[in-house]
Amino acid sequence: MKGFWNLTSTFSLTLSILFLFGYSYEDVSAVPTTHLCRPEQREALLQFKNEFEVLNSSSSYYRCIYSGIKPHGKTESWMNSSDCCNWEGITCDAKSGEVIGIDLSCSYLGGRFHSNSSLQSLHSLNTLNLSRNGISGQIMSSIRNLSHLTSLDLSENVFSGFILSSIVDLSYLTFLDLSFNSCSGQIPSSIGNLSHLTYLNLNLNQISGKIPSSIGNLYNLAYLGLCGNNIVGEIPSSFGNLNQLTRLDVSLNRLNGSFPIALLNLTKLSSLELYENHFTGTIPHNITSLSKLTYFDASNNAFTGTLPSSLFTIPSIEYVRLSDNRFDGILEFGNISSPPKLQRLNVNRNNLRGPIPATISKFTNLVELHLSNYKTQGPVDFSIFSHLKWLKLLFISDLNTTTTIDLNDFLSYFKRLGLLDLSGNHVSVTNKSTISDSSSLYQLYLSGCGMTEFPEFVRNQHMLFLDISNNKIKGQVPGWLWTLPNLTYLNLSNNTFTDFEKPTTVLVSRLSSLNLLASNNNFTGKIPSFICDLSSVYILDLSNNNFSGLIPRCLGNFKRTLEVLNLRQNRLHGGLPENIFESLITLDVGHNQLTGKLPRTLIHSPYLEVLNVESNFINDTFPFWLSSLPQLKILVLRSNAFHGPVHHTSFPKLQIIDISHNHFNGAFPSHYFVKWSAMSSLGTIYEKPDLMYMGDSYYHDSVVLMNKGLEMKLERILKIYTALDFSGNKFEGEIARSIGLLKELHVLNLSNNAFTGHIPSSMGNLTALESLDVSQNQLSGEIPQALGSLSFLSYMNFSHNQLTGLVPGGTQFRRLNCTSFEDNKGLSGPSLDEICRDIHTPTPHELLESEEEEEEEEEEVLSWIAAVIGVIPGMAFGWVIGYILFSRKPEWFMNPFVRNKRRRSSTTTH
């Protein structure tokens, strides 16, 4: 009996568990067993899956990882024979079985979005999330058929084209995210119809035009993001209607006008981002009406006037960034009644002056403080910072103070300070340091501080970044530097170091690659071999020293990490190693004594952007095989022994090419430049200063070019700068007509060759051209009249050719020097007469000599006149006497021959 009850109990318990399991399963799957996925919807989903391909994209992988999501192919679980409501990423209605949600974010999807996508048949769909994939093409116009959509997330893909009006037909949308794509065109005014929207994110696209005032109709909007586009004009006053808005981001655009007063109505606003625009005028002091503001960034604009001190009295304010504007006057913080919450303050690079206010000590919650370029104009009491116990980041470079900062004393104020920038101030460092070994300092910038000794206390710190460039430190670089296990950035440039002390142990950069910059010193001898013992190197810049010997082959140890190698202006010889190029972005070995040929292994450098081997003894043919490098932007082969023809090839990304002063020869086919895409159309670039130049925040590429007849060094290279220099070779034949396709070209130099024929009229299409030199060739015919309409062209040189005809009459031509046309006997016209008429205008010295000569000539003329006046009467008298004598015919008036004969006869008789 006992066994029976046990059996019954067990059976009942099993049924209960099964019942609970079934209930739980139904709840989890949200689909009752009587409503499986509809066959037509399963078919539509399978078709949708087949529209795409699964990519192995590292970019989408990292975007997902940073967002806390592990990417994986969700569609791999989709099988024809299974219930689609159980597929990963699919949500169905619990009653009808209709597909109502698709979430395929971070699924490695690639390919184009089909205009007639099968998605349009899922009429009950209310949530669609395809974010963080690699989907391209235009957003399908048939998306308007998904009329029940409330949430649409297509962010972080490669969508392009206009923002379709079909999206704004989705009147039930509450969430719309199209950020991180390439959508273009203007924001449609019909976007105001999406009155249910609470979240609208169009950040980081290519949207242009003005913001439509209809956005003011989105009364429920809590977030609006328009950051990182090309939007122009002013912020519409209708923004004042968005009274539910808590965050507004219009940064990184081209917006202008004064501070949008309408925003002061947004009393729920907690974050306002206006940075990187063209706003002008003052920031109103009644900004305090934004009483819930915690985050305010108006940096990199053109705001003027005094800083709005009332901003610092907003009780909730935590972050204020006003750097890179034109504020002037004294920094003030207003009447602070209670301890402020401010944690981050940045007023770098304005026109602020006067003493640093002592009230800054009230901001005891400050974690980050930027006061660089604050003109203190006198002594500074640095003890005012001693109350900022929570400070972790402090930037006070270039204060223009007479006070010398004792680094030992200064660091004693802080226990948590991790980053300190004192560059451009007077700093003293006592190497018998009392600075604690447990200091939290990991980034130290002491560039241009007038130091003469190496800061020894650094050896006791957990240093990641150390910048002691632009000082007067001499002698050896200490060997203990390489025992710092976490060092990732070391800048020793522009000192007078002569040697590297050999380290006993090398531990540096265990965590990541080392950036080592040691240019412009007095280093001699071979490149130190211990560099090859480092864990890995990202940047190695040893340029402008006196290193000799070979380039170490052991640099190949870093072929997977080394991105910048700059050994320019040394005395290195031998050839380039074959094994160092795999990860290089910049290779500059110009102005050495290198020989041999360019290594063909350079072709395995898929990331190479800059290759500069100028002023060596490299003897090779034109490296046409470099055209296979997908990222090559700068190629400089100047002043070597390259020779032979320049083969027809394409350089799709090339912006600067200088192959001057070699032995290249041959002619160019007319279509030679057809595939030089970057010089034809670069488009616009992002205006943020850090992104306008080649390189990164640690290293900037530079190049020396001939421009407007002068050698010019570009310390930083604009991403839109283009130049072509083929001068000083033996090129012949006609200049290729296709050169007129290079509409982005700024500098063109074809001088000192043997070009013949006419200057192609297609050069009139080079609308960005600033400098043109075709001198010292054998060009004939006329100068194209179209060149006179090139508004940026300020330098031209046509000298030493065989040109004929009229010189163009444009303003640019009238500003040239006459020497720009010399040795072209067939040139003529009013323009030439105008600029060459004063070619012999005498100097003041010559004028003085000329005046003296004229005076002498005048005196001489007067003397002659006087002589003539005196001679005339005498001549008249002589004529009269002569007439009388001649009429009597005396012997001595006869022919001289006869007279002499008679004299001889008379002599003989006697």
PDB file of C-alpha atoms in Angstrom, residues 365-504:
ATOM      1  CA  ASN A 365      33.792  67.667  -7.397  1.00  0.00           C
ATOM      2  CA  LEU A 366      35.916  68.548 -10.418  1.00  0.00           C
ATOM      3  CA  VAL A 367      37.379  65.492 -12.077  1.00  0.00           C
ATOM      4  CA  GLU A 368      38.538  67.173 -15.296  1.00  0.00           C
ATOM      5  CA  LEU A 369      39.769  70.764 -15.780  1.00  0.00           C
ATOM      6  CA  HIS A 370      40.997  72.401 -19.014  1.00  0.00           C
ATOM      7  CA  LEU A 371      42.470  75.922 -18.768  1.00  0.00           C
ATOM      8  CA  SER A 372      45.086  75.749 -21.536  1.00  0.00           C
ATOM      9  CA  ASN A 373      45.952  79.032 -23.284  1.00  0.00           C
ATOM     10  CA  TYR A 374      44.425  81.054 -20.450  1.00  0.00           C
ATOM     11  CA  LYS A 375      46.426  84.296 -20.453  1.00  0.00           C
ATOM     12  CA  THR A 376      47.139  84.835 -16.767  1.00  0.00           C
ATOM     13  CA  GLN A 377      49.438  87.791 -17.576  1.00  0.00           C
ATOM     14  CA  GLY A 378      51.402  87.586 -14.367  1.00  0.00           C
ATOM     15  CA  PRO A 379      52.154  85.326 -11.405  1.00  0.00           C
ATOM     16  CA  VAL A 380      49.845  82.428 -10.515  1.00  0.00           C
ATOM     17  CA  ASP A 381      49.190  81.003  -7.065  1.00  0.00           C
ATOM     18  CA  PHE A 382      48.975  77.329  -7.964  1.00  0.00           C
ATOM     19  CA  SER A 383      47.878  76.414  -4.442  1.00  0.00           C
ATOM     20  CA  ILE A 384      44.299  77.274  -5.498  1.00  0.00           C
ATOM     21  CA  PHE A 385      44.222  73.837  -7.116  1.00  0.00           C
ATOM     22  CA  SER A 386      45.012  72.105  -3.830  1.00  0.00           C
ATOM     23  CA  HIS A 387      41.294  71.843  -2.929  1.00  0.00           C
ATOM     24  CA  LEU A 388      40.492  69.823  -6.052  1.00  0.00           C
ATOM     25  CA  LYS A 389      41.129  66.469  -4.415  1.00  0.00           C
ATOM     26  CA  TRP A 390      39.096  64.470  -6.964  1.00  0.00           C
ATOM     27  CA  LEU A 391      40.907  65.895  -9.976  1.00  0.00           C
ATOM     28  CA  LYS A 392      42.091  63.248 -12.447  1.00  0.00           C
ATOM     29  CA  LEU A 393      42.750  65.253 -15.626  1.00  0.00           C
ATOM     30  CA  LEU A 394      44.377  68.702 -15.546  1.00  0.00           C
ATOM     31  CA  PHE A 395      45.291  70.713 -18.655  1.00  0.00           C
ATOM     32  CA  ILE A 396      46.964  74.051 -17.880  1.00  0.00           C
ATOM     33  CA  SER A 397      49.421  74.414 -20.755  1.00  0.00           C
ATOM     34  CA  ASP A 398      50.533  77.809 -22.140  1.00  0.00           C
ATOM     35  CA  LEU A 399      49.302  79.972 -19.280  1.00  0.00           C
ATOM     36  CA  ASN A 400      51.584  82.889 -20.188  1.00  0.00           C
ATOM     37  CA  THR A 401      52.621  83.175 -16.549  1.00  0.00           C
ATOM     38  CA  THR A 402      55.876  84.400 -15.075  1.00  0.00           C
ATOM     39  CA  THR A 403      55.655  81.802 -12.311  1.00  0.00           C
ATOM     40  CA  THR A 404      57.871  78.739 -12.491  1.00  0.00           C
ATOM     41  CA  ILE A 405      56.019  75.565 -11.577  1.00  0.00           C
ATOM     42  CA  ASP A 406      57.893  73.344  -9.139  1.00  0.00           C
ATOM     43  CA  LEU A 407      56.644  69.970 -10.304  1.00  0.00           C
ATOM     44  CA  ASN A 408      57.479  68.251  -7.046  1.00  0.00           C
ATOM     45  CA  ASP A 409      55.402  70.671  -4.995  1.00  0.00           C
ATOM     46  CA  PHE A 410      52.623  70.845  -7.534  1.00  0.00           C
ATOM     47  CA  LEU A 411      52.043  67.103  -7.674  1.00  0.00           C
ATOM     48  CA  SER A 412      51.858  66.951  -3.889  1.00  0.00           C
ATOM     49  CA  TYR A 413      48.425  68.637  -4.114  1.00  0.00           C
ATOM     50  CA  PHE A 414      46.862  65.663  -5.836  1.00  0.00           C
ATOM     51  CA  LYS A 415      46.361  62.022  -4.928  1.00  0.00           C
ATOM     52  CA  ARG A 416      44.208  60.921  -7.861  1.00  0.00           C
ATOM     53  CA  LEU A 417      45.732  62.932 -10.720  1.00  0.00           C
ATOM     54  CA  GLY A 418      46.299  60.691 -13.717  1.00  0.00           C
ATOM     55  CA  LEU A 419      46.939  63.179 -16.546  1.00  0.00           C
ATOM     56  CA  LEU A 420      48.853  66.453 -16.272  1.00  0.00           C
ATOM     57  CA  ASP A 421      49.640  68.821 -19.144  1.00  0.00           C
ATOM     58  CA  LEU A 422      52.027  71.661 -18.235  1.00  0.00           C
ATOM     59  CA  SER A 423      53.408  72.181 -21.741  1.00  0.00           C
ATOM     60  CA  GLY A 424      54.510  75.691 -22.635  1.00  0.00           C
ATOM     61  CA  ASN A 425      55.053  76.805 -19.023  1.00  0.00           C
ATOM     62  CA  HIS A 426      58.233  77.241 -16.993  1.00  0.00           C
ATOM     63  CA  VAL A 427      58.714  73.990 -15.102  1.00  0.00           C
ATOM     64  CA  SER A 428      61.445  72.931 -12.729  1.00  0.00           C
ATOM     65  CA  VAL A 429      61.990  69.312 -11.785  1.00  0.00           C
ATOM     66  CA  THR A 430      64.187  68.319  -8.874  1.00  0.00           C
ATOM     67  CA  ASN A 431      65.567  64.919  -9.716  1.00  0.00           C
ATOM     68  CA  LYS A 432      66.031  64.189  -5.999  1.00  0.00           C
ATOM     69  CA  SER A 433      62.311  63.762  -6.049  1.00  0.00           C
ATOM     70  CA  THR A 434      59.966  63.369  -3.119  1.00  0.00           C
ATOM     71  CA  ILE A 435      57.092  62.391  -5.409  1.00  0.00           C
ATOM     72  CA  SER A 436      55.441  59.253  -4.103  1.00  0.00           C
ATOM     73  CA  ASP A 437      56.080  55.962  -5.870  1.00  0.00           C
ATOM     74  CA  SER A 438      52.378  55.223  -5.488  1.00  0.00           C
ATOM     75  CA  SER A 439      51.373  58.319  -7.470  1.00  0.00           C
ATOM     76  CA  SER A 440      48.519  57.663  -9.903  1.00  0.00           C
ATOM     77  CA  LEU A 441      50.134  59.778 -12.639  1.00  0.00           C
ATOM     78  CA  TYR A 442      50.166  57.925 -15.959  1.00  0.00           C
ATOM     79  CA  GLN A 443      50.205  60.737 -18.577  1.00  0.00           C
ATOM     80  CA  LEU A 444      52.634  63.656 -18.331  1.00  0.00           C
ATOM     81  CA  TYR A 445      53.091  66.380 -20.964  1.00  0.00           C
ATOM     82  CA  LEU A 446      56.063  68.703 -20.443  1.00  0.00           C
ATOM     83  CA  SER A 447      56.678  69.874 -24.001  1.00  0.00           C
ATOM     84  CA  GLY A 448      58.403  73.245 -24.318  1.00  0.00           C
ATOM     85  CA  CYS A 449      59.013  73.779 -20.592  1.00  0.00           C
ATOM     86  CA  GLY A 450      62.642  74.873 -20.827  1.00  0.00           C
ATOM     87  CA  MET A 451      63.924  71.777 -19.023  1.00  0.00           C
ATOM     88  CA  THR A 452      67.592  70.843 -19.247  1.00  0.00           C
ATOM     89  CA  GLU A 453      67.487  67.549 -17.337  1.00  0.00           C
ATOM     90  CA  PHE A 454      65.565  64.352 -17.818  1.00  0.00           C
ATOM     91  CA  PRO A 455      62.778  64.035 -15.170  1.00  0.00           C
ATOM     92  CA  GLU A 456      64.160  61.091 -13.186  1.00  0.00           C
ATOM     93  CA  PHE A 457      61.092  60.734 -10.961  1.00  0.00           C
ATOM     94  CA  VAL A 458      59.260  59.198 -13.935  1.00  0.00           C
ATOM     95  CA  ARG A 459      61.017  55.888 -13.292  1.00  0.00           C
ATOM     96  CA  ASN A 460      58.873  55.416 -10.179  1.00  0.00           C
ATOM     97  CA  GLN A 461      55.550  56.074 -11.967  1.00  0.00           C
ATOM     98  CA  HIS A 462      53.163  53.823 -13.861  1.00  0.00           C
ATOM     99  CA  MET A 463      53.713  55.914 -16.932  1.00  0.00           C
ATOM    100  CA  LEU A 464      51.751  55.355 -20.156  1.00  0.00           C
ATOM    101  CA  PHE A 465      52.386  58.666 -21.948  1.00  0.00           C
ATOM    102  CA  LEU A 466      55.455  60.869 -21.565  1.00  0.00           C
ATOM    103  CA  ASP A 467      56.079  63.941 -23.713  1.00  0.00           C
ATOM    104  CA  ILE A 468      59.261  65.915 -23.016  1.00  0.00           C
ATOM    105  CA  SER A 469      59.710  67.239 -26.555  1.00  0.00           C
ATOM    106  CA  ASN A 470      60.888  70.774 -27.415  1.00  0.00           C
ATOM    107  CA  ASN A 471      63.179  71.193 -24.414  1.00  0.00           C
ATOM    108  CA  LYS A 472      66.941  71.535 -23.982  1.00  0.00           C
ATOM    109  CA  ILE A 473      67.718  68.092 -22.570  1.00  0.00           C
ATOM    110  CA  LYS A 474      71.056  66.707 -23.690  1.00  0.00           C
ATOM    111  CA  GLY A 475      73.186  63.635 -23.152  1.00  0.00           C
ATOM    112  CA  GLN A 476      71.904  60.079 -23.043  1.00  0.00           C
ATOM    113  CA  VAL A 477      68.348  58.824 -23.027  1.00  0.00           C
ATOM    114  CA  PRO A 478      68.324  56.764 -19.811  1.00  0.00           C
ATOM    115  CA  GLY A 479      68.172  52.989 -20.187  1.00  0.00           C
ATOM    116  CA  TRP A 480      65.646  52.562 -17.371  1.00  0.00           C
ATOM    117  CA  LEU A 481      62.911  54.015 -19.608  1.00  0.00           C
ATOM    118  CA  TRP A 482      62.629  50.678 -21.365  1.00  0.00           C
ATOM    119  CA  THR A 483      61.906  48.890 -18.091  1.00  0.00           C
ATOM    120  CA  LEU A 484      58.607  50.771 -17.654  1.00  0.00           C
ATOM    121  CA  PRO A 485      56.154  47.956 -18.365  1.00  0.00           C
ATOM    122  CA  ASN A 486      53.182  50.102 -19.460  1.00  0.00           C
ATOM    123  CA  LEU A 487      54.799  52.854 -21.530  1.00  0.00           C
ATOM    124  CA  THR A 488      52.947  53.293 -24.833  1.00  0.00           C
ATOM    125  CA  TYR A 489      53.902  56.834 -25.923  1.00  0.00           C
ATOM    126  CA  LEU A 490      57.314  58.495 -25.606  1.00  0.00           C
ATOM    127  CA  ASN A 491      58.139  61.790 -27.321  1.00  0.00           C
ATOM    128  CA  LEU A 492      61.783  62.916 -27.112  1.00  0.00           C
ATOM    129  CA  SER A 493      61.726  65.098 -30.247  1.00  0.00           C
ATOM    130  CA  ASN A 494      63.460  68.471 -30.550  1.00  0.00           C
ATOM    131  CA  ASN A 495      66.047  68.130 -27.812  1.00  0.00           C
ATOM    132  CA  THR A 496      69.813  67.650 -28.019  1.00  0.00           C
ATOM    133  CA  PHE A 497      70.092  63.972 -27.059  1.00  0.00           C
ATOM    134  CA  THR A 498      73.220  62.341 -28.456  1.00  0.00           C
ATOM    135  CA  ASP A 499      72.871  58.683 -27.508  1.00  0.00           C
ATOM    136  CA  PHE A 500      70.665  55.933 -26.081  1.00  0.00           C
ATOM    137  CA  GLU A 501      71.954  54.288 -22.924  1.00  0.00           C
ATOM    138  CA  LYS A 502      71.865  50.543 -23.453  1.00  0.00           C
ATOM    139  CA  PRO A 503      69.201  49.002 -21.185  1.00  0.00           C
ATOM    140  CA  THR A 504      69.889  45.924 -19.098  1.00  0.00           C
TER     141      THR A 504
END
